[in-house]
PDB file of C-alpha atoms and ligand atoms in Angstrom:
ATOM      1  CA  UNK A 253      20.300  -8.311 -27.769  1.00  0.00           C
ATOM      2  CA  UNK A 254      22.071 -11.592 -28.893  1.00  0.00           C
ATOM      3  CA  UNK A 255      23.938 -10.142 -32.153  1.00  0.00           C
ATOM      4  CA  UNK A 256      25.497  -7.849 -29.441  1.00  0.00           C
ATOM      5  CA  UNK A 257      27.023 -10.222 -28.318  1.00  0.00           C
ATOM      6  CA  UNK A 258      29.239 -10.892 -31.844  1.00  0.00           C
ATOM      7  CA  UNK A 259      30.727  -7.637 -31.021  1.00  0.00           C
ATOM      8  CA  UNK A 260      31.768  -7.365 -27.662  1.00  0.00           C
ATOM      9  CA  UNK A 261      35.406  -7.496 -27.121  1.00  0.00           C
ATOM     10  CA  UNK A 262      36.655 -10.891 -27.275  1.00  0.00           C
ATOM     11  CA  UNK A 263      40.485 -10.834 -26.505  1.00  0.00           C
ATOM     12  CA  UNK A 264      42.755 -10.407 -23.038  1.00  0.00           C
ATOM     13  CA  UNK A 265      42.574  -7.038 -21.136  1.00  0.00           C
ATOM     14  CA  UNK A 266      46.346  -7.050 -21.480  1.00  0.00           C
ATOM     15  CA  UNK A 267      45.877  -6.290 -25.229  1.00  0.00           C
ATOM     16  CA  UNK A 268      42.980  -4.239 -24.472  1.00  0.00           C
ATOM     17  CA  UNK A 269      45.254  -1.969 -22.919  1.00  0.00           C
ATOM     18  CA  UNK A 270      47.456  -1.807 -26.048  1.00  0.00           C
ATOM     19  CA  UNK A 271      44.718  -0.976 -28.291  1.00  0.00           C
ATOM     20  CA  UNK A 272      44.489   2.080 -25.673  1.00  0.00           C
ATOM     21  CA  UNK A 273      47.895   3.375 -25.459  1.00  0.00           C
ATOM     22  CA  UNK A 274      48.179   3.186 -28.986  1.00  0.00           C
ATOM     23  CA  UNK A 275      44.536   5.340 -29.494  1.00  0.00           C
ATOM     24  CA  UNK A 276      46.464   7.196 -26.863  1.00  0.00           C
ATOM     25  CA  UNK A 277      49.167   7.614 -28.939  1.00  0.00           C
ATOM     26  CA  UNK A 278      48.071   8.139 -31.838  1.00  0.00           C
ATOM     27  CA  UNK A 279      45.048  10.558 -30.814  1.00  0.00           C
ATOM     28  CA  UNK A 280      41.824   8.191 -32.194  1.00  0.00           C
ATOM     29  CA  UNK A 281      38.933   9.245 -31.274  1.00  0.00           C
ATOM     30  CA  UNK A 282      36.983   5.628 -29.452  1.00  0.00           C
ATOM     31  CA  UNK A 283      34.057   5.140 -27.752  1.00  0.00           C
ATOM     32  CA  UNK A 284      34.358   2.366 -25.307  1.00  0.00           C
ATOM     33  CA  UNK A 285      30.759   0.695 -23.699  1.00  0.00           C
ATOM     34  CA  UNK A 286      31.241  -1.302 -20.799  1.00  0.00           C
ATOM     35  CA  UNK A 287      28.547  -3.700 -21.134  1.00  0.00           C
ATOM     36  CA  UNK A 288      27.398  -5.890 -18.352  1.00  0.00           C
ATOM     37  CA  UNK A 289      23.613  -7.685 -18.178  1.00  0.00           C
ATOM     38  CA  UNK A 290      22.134  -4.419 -16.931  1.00  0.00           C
ATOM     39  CA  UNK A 291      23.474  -2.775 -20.481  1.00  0.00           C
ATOM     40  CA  UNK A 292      21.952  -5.584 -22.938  1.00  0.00           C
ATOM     41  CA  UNK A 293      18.407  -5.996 -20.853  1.00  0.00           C
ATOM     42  CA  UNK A 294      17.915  -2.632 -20.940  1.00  0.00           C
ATOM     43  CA  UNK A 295      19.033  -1.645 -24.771  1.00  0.00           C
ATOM     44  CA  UNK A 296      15.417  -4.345 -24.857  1.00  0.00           C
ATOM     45  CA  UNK A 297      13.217  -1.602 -24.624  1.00  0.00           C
ATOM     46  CA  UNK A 298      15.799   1.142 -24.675  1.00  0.00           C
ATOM     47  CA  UNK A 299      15.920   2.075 -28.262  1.00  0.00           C
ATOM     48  CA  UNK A 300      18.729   5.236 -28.225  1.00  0.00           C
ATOM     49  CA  UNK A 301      20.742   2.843 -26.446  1.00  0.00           C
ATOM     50  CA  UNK A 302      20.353  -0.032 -28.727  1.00  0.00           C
ATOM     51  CA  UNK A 303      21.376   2.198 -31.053  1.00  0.00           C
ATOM     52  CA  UNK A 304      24.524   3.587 -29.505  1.00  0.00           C
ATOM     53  CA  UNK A 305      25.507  -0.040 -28.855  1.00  0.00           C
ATOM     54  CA  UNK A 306      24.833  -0.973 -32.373  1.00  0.00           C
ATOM     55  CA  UNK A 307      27.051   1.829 -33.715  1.00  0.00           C
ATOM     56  CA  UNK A 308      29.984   0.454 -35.848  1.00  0.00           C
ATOM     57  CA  UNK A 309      32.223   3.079 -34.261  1.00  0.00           C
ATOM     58  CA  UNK A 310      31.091   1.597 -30.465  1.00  0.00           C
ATOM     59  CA  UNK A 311      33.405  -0.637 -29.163  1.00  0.00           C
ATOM     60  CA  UNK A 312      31.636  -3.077 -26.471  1.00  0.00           C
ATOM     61  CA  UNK A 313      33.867  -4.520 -23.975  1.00  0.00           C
ATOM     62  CA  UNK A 314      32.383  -7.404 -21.488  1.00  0.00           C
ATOM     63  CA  UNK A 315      32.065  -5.948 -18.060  1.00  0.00           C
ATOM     64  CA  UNK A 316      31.257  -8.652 -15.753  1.00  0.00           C
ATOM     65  CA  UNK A 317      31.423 -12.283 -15.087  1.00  0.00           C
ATOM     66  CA  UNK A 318      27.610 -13.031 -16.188  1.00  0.00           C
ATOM     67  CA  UNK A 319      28.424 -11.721 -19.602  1.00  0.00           C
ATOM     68  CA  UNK A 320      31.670 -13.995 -19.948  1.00  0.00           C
ATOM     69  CA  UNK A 321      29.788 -17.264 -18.886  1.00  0.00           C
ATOM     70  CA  UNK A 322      26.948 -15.934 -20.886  1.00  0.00           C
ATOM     71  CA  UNK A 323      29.328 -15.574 -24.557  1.00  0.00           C
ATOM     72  CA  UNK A 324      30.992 -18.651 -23.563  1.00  0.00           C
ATOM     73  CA  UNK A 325      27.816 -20.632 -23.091  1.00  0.00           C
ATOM     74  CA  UNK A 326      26.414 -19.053 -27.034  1.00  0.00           C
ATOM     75  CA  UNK A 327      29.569 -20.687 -27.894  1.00  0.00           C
ATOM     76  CA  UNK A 328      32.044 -17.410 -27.847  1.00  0.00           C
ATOM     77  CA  UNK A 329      35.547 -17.627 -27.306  1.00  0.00           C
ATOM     78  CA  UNK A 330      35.901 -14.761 -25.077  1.00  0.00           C
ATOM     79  CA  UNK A 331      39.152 -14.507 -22.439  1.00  0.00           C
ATOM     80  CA  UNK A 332      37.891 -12.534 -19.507  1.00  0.00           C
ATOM     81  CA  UNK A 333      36.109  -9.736 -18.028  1.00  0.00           C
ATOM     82  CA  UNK A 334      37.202  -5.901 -18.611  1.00  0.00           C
ATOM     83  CA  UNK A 335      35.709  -4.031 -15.679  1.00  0.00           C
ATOM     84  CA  UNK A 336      34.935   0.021 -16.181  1.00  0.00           C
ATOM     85  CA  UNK A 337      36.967   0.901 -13.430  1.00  0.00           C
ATOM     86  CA  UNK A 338      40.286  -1.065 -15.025  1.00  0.00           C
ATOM     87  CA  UNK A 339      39.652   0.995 -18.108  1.00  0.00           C
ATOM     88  CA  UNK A 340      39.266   3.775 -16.093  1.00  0.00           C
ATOM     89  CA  UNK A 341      42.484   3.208 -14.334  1.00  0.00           C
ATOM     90  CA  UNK A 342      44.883   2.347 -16.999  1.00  0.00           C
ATOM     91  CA  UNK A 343      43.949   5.451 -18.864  1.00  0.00           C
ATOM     92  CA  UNK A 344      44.834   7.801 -15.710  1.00  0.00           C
ATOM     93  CA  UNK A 345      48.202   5.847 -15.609  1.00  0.00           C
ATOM     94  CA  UNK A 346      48.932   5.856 -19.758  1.00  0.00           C
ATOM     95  CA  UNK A 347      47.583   9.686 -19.558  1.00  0.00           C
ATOM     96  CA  UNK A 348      50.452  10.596 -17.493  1.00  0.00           C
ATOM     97  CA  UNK A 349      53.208   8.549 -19.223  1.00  0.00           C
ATOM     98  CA  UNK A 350      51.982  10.518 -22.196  1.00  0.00           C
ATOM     99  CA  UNK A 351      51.136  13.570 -20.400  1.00  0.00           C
ATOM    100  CA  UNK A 352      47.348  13.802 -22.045  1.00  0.00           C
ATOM    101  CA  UNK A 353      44.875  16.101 -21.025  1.00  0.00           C
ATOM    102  CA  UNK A 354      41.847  14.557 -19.488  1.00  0.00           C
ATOM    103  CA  UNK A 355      37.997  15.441 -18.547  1.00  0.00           C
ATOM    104  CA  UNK A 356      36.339  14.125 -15.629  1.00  0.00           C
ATOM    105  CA  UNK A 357      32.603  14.675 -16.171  1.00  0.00           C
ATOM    106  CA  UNK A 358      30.256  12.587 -12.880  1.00  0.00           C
ATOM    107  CA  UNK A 359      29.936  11.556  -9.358  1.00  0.00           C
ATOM    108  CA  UNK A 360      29.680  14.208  -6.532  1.00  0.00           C
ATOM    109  CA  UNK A 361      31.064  17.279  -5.645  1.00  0.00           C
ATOM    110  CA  UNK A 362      32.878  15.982  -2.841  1.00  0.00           C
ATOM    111  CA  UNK A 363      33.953  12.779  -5.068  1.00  0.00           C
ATOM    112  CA  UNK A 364      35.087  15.333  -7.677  1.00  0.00           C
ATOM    113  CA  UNK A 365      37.333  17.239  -5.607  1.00  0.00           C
ATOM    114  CA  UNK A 366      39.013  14.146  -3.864  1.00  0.00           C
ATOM    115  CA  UNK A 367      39.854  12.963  -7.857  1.00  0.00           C
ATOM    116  CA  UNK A 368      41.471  15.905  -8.156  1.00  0.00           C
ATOM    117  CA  UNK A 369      43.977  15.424  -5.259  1.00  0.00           C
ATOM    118  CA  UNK A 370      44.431  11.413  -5.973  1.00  0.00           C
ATOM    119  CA  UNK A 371      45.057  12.718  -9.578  1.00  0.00           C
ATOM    120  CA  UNK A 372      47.744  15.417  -8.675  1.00  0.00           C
ATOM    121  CA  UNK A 373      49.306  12.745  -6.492  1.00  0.00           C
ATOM    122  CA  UNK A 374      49.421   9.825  -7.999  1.00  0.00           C
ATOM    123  CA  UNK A 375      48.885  11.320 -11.828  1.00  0.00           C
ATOM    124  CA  UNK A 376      51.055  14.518 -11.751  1.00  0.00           C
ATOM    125  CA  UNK A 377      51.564  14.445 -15.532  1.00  0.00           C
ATOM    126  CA  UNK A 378      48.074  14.426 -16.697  1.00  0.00           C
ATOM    127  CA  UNK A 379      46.646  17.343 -17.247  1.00  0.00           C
ATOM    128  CA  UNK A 380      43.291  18.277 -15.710  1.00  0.00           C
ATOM    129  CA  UNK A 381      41.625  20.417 -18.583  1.00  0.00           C
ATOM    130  CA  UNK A 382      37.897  20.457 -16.500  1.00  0.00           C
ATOM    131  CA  UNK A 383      35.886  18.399 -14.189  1.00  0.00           C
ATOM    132  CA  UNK A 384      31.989  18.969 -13.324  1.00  0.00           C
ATOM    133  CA  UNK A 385      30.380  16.776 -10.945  1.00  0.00           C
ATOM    134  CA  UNK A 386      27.269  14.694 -12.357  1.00  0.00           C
ATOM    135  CA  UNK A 387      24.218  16.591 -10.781  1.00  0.00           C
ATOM    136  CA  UNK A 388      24.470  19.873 -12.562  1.00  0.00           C
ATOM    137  CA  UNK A 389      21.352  20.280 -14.571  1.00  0.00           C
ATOM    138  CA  UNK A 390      21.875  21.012 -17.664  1.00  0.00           C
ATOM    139  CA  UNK A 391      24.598  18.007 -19.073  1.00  0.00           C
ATOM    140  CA  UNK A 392      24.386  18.677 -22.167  1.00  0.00           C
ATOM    141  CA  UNK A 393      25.659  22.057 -21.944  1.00  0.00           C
ATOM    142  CA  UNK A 394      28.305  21.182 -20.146  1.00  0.00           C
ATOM    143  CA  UNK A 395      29.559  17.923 -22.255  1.00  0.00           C
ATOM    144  CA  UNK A 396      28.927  19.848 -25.654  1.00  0.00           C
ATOM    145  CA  UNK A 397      31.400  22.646 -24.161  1.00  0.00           C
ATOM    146  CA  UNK A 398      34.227  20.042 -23.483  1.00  0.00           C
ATOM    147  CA  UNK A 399      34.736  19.440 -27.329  1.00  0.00           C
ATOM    148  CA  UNK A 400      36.403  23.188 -27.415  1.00  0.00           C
ATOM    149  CA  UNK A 401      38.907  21.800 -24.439  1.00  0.00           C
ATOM    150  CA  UNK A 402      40.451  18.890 -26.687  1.00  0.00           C
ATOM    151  CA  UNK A 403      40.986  16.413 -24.427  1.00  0.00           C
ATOM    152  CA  UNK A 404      42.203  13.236 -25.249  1.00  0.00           C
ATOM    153  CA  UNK A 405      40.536  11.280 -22.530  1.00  0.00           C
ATOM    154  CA  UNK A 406      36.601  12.035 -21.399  1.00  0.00           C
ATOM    155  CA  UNK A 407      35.691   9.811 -18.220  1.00  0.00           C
ATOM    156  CA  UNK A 408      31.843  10.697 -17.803  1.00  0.00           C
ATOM    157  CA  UNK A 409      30.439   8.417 -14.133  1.00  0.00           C
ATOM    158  CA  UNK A 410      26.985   8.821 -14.847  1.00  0.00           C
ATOM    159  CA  UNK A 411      26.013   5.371 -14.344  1.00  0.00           C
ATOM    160  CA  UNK A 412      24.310   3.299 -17.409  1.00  0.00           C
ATOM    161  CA  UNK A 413      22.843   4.327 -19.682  1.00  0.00           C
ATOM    162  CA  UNK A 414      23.000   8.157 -19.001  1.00  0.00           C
ATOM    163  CA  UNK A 415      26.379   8.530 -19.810  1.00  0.00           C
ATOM    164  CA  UNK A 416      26.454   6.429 -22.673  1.00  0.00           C
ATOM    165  CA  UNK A 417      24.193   8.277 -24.176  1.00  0.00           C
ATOM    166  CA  UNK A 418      25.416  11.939 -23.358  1.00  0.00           C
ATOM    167  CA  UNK A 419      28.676  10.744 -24.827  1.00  0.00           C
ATOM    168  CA  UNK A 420      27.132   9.249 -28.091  1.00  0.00           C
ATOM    169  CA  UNK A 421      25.072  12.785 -28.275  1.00  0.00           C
ATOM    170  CA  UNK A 422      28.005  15.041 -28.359  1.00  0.00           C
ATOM    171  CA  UNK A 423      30.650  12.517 -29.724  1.00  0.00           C
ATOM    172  CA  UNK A 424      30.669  14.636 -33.859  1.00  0.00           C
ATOM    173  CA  UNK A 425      31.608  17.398 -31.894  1.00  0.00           C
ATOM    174  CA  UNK A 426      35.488  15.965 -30.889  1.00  0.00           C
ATOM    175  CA  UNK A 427      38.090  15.522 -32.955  1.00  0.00           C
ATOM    176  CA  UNK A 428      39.698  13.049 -30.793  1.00  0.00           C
ATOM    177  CA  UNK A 429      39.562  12.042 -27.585  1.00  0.00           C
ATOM    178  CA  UNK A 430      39.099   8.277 -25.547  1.00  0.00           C
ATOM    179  CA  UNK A 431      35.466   8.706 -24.266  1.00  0.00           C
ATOM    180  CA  UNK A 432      34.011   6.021 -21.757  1.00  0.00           C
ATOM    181  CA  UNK A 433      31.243   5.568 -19.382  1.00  0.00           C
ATOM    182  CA  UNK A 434      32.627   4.337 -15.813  1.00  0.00           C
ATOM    183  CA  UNK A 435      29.697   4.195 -13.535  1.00  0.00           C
ATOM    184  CA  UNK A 436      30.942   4.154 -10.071  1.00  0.00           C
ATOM    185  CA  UNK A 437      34.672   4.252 -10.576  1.00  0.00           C
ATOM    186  CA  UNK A 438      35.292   7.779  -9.235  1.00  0.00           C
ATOM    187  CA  UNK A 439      33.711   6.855  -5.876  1.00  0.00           C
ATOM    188  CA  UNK A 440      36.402   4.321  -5.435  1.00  0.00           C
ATOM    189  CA  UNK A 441      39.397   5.491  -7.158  1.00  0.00           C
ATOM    190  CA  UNK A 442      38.815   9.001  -4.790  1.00  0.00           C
ATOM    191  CA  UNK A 443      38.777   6.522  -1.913  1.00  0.00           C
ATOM    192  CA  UNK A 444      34.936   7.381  -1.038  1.00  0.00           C
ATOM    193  CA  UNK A 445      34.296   3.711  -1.344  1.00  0.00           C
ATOM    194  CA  UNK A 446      36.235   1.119  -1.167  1.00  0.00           C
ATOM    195  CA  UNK A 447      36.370  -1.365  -4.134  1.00  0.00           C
ATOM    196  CA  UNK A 448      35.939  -4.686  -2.897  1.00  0.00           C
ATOM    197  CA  UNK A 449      39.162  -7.281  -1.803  1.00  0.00           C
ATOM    198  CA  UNK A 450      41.197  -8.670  -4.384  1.00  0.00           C
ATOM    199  CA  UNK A 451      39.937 -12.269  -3.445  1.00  0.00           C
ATOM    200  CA  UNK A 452      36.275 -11.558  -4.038  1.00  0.00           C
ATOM    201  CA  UNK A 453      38.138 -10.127  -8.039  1.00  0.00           C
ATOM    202  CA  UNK A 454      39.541 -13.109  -8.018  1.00  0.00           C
ATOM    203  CA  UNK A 455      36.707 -15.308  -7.531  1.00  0.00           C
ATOM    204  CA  UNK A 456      34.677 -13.468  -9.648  1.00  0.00           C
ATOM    205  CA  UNK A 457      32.374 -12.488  -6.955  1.00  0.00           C
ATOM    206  CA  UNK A 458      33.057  -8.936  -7.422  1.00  0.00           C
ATOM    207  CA  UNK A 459      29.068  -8.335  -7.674  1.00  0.00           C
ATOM    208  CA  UNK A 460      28.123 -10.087  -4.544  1.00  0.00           C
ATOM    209  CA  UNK A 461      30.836  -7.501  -2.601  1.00  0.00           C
ATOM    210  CA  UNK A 462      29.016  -4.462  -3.927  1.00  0.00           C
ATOM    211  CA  UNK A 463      25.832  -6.215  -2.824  1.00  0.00           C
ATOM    212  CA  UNK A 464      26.290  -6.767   0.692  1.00  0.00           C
ATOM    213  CA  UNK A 465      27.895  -3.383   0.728  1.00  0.00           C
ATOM    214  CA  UNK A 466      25.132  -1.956  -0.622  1.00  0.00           C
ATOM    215  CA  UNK A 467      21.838  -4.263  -0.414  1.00  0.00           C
ATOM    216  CA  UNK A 468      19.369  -1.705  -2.411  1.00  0.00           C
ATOM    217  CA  UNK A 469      21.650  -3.280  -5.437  1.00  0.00           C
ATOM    218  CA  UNK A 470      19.689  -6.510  -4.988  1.00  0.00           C
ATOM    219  CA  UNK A 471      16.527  -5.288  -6.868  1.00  0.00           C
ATOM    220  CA  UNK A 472      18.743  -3.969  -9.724  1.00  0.00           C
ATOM    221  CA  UNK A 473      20.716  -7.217  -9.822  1.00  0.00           C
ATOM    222  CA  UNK A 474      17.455  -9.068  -9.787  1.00  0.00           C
ATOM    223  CA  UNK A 475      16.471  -7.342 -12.848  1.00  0.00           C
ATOM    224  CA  UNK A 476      19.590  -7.002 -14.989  1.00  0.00           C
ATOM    225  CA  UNK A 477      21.573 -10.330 -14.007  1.00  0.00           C
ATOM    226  CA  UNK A 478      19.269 -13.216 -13.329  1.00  0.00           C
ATOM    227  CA  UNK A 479      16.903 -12.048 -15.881  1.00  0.00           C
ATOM    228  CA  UNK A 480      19.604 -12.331 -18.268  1.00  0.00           C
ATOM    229  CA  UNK A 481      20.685 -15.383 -17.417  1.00  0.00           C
ATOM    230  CA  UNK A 482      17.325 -16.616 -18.265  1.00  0.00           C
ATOM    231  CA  UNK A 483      17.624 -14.887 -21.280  1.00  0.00           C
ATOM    232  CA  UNK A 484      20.700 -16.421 -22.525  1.00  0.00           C
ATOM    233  CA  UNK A 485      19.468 -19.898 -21.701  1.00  0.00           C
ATOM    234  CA  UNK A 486      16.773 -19.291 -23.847  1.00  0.00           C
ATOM    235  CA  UNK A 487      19.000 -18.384 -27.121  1.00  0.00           C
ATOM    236  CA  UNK A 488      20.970 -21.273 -26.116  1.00  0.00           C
TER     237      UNK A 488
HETATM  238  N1  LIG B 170      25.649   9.920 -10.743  1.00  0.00           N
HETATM  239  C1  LIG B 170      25.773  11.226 -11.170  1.00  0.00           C
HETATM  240  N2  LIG B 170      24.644  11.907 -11.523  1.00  0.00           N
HETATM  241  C2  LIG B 170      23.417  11.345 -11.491  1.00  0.00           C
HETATM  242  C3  LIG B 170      23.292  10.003 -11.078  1.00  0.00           C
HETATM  243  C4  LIG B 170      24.452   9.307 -10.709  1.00  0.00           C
HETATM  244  O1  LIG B 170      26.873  11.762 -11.229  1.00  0.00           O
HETATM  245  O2  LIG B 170      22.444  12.022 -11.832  1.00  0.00           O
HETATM  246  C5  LIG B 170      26.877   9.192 -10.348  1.00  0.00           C
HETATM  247  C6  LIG B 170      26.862   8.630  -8.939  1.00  0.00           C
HETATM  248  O3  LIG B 170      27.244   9.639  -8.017  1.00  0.00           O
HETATM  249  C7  LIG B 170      27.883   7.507  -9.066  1.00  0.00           C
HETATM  250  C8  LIG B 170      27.730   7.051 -10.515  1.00  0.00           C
HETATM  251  O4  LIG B 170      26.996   8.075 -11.179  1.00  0.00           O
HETATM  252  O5  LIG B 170      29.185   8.011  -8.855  1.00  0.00           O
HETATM  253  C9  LIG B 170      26.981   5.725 -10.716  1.00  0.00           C
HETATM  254  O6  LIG B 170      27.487   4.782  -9.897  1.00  0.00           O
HETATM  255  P1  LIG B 170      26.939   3.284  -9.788  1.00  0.00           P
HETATM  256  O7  LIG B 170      27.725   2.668  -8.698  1.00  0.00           O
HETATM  257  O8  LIG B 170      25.447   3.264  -9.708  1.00  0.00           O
HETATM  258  O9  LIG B 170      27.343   2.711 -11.206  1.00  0.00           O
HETATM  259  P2  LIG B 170      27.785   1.238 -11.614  1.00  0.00           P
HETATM  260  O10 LIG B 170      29.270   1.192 -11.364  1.00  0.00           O
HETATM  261  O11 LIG B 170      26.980   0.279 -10.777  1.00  0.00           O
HETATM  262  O12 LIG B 170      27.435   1.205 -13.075  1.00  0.00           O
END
């Protein structure tokens, strides 16, 4: 897990968000992992996703406070956290200045069909080429029949690792195309749940919001966060 660390994304979201306009642009094909504690514990014993995260072509960007005081306490110079659903939001606005065509692959029916209404609102220039929610069975049907659509952004809201890895599987198949994993984002950016006030962003307390919102995250936080805090003190 620690050499993981020497390639997560080091730099300011601001020119994060230049690298992806300019992908944009210039239709590269990236793979973007949003890695927070839950990613690296589990890519322990979780040997297809150690290896996704390993890939040269995988670009790992630090999704949550824990990681940032984690890199900066192994001595990283790392500027600040690049949350999924930021990723997930500047490519919907970039999309429609370029007028892209994008995939929504995840979440609910009902969370599906509400995307599609914020996105002909708010979006109008992007160009919807599909969207399947994330409970049909066979996934990898579905995601391998996407490639023939060329889009040139794939948002898949399978939560980690499943979507990570469905994207890694079918990835040889595109010729282009932004592809990223974004958990939960379509359940807020539909306006099914409410992302949590600016101040608790602010703070960095982001994770304690979704936790008293939702308390069955406490287990999972148990075993992803403090764990890896313990973890990193230990390479330290
Ligand atoms: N999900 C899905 N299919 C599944 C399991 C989960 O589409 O088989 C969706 C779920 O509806 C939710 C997202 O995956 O929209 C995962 O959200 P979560 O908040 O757990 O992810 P996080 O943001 O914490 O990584």
């Amino acid at each position: 897990m620690k050499k993981l660390f020497d390639k997560l994304y080091k730099d300011s979201k601001e020119s994060f968000d230049k690298i992806l306009k300019d992908s944009l642009k210039k239709e590269k094909k990236m793979f973007i992992v949003t890695a927070n504690p839950e990613t690296l514990m589990k890519s322990e014993y979780d040997f297809e996703l150690q290896k996704l995260l390993n890939d040269k072509n995988s670009i790992l960007v630090p999704d949550g406070i824990a990681i940032v005081k984690a890199s900066k306490m192994l001595g990283y110079d790392i500027k600040e956290r690049i949350a999924g659903i930021d990723i997930a939001t500047t490519l919907l606005e970039y999309g429609n200045d370029l007028k892209k065509k994008i995939y929504l692959f995840g979440a609910k029916q009902e969370v599906i069909d509400s995307m599609l209404l914020v996105l002909k609102d708010k979006y109008p220039n992007l160009e919807v080429v599909g969207a399947t929610n994330g409970y049909e069975k066979d996934k990898d049907k579905i995601f391998a029949s996407i490639s023939k659509l060329e889009p040139d952004i794939v948002l898949v809201a399978l939560g980690i690792p499943m979507q990570e890895k469905l994207i890694y599987k079918h990835l040889e198949k595109f010729k282009k195309g932004i592809f990223v994993g974004v958990g939960g984002s379509f359940d807020v950016i539909s306006g099914h749940k409410n992302r949590a006030p600016k101040i608790f962003i602010k703070l960095n307390l982001e994770w304690l919001y979704r936790i008293i919102k939702e308390p069955s995250r406490l287990k999972r936080f148990y075993e992803s966060n403090v764990k890896f805090m313990f973890r990193v003190r230990k390479y330290k």
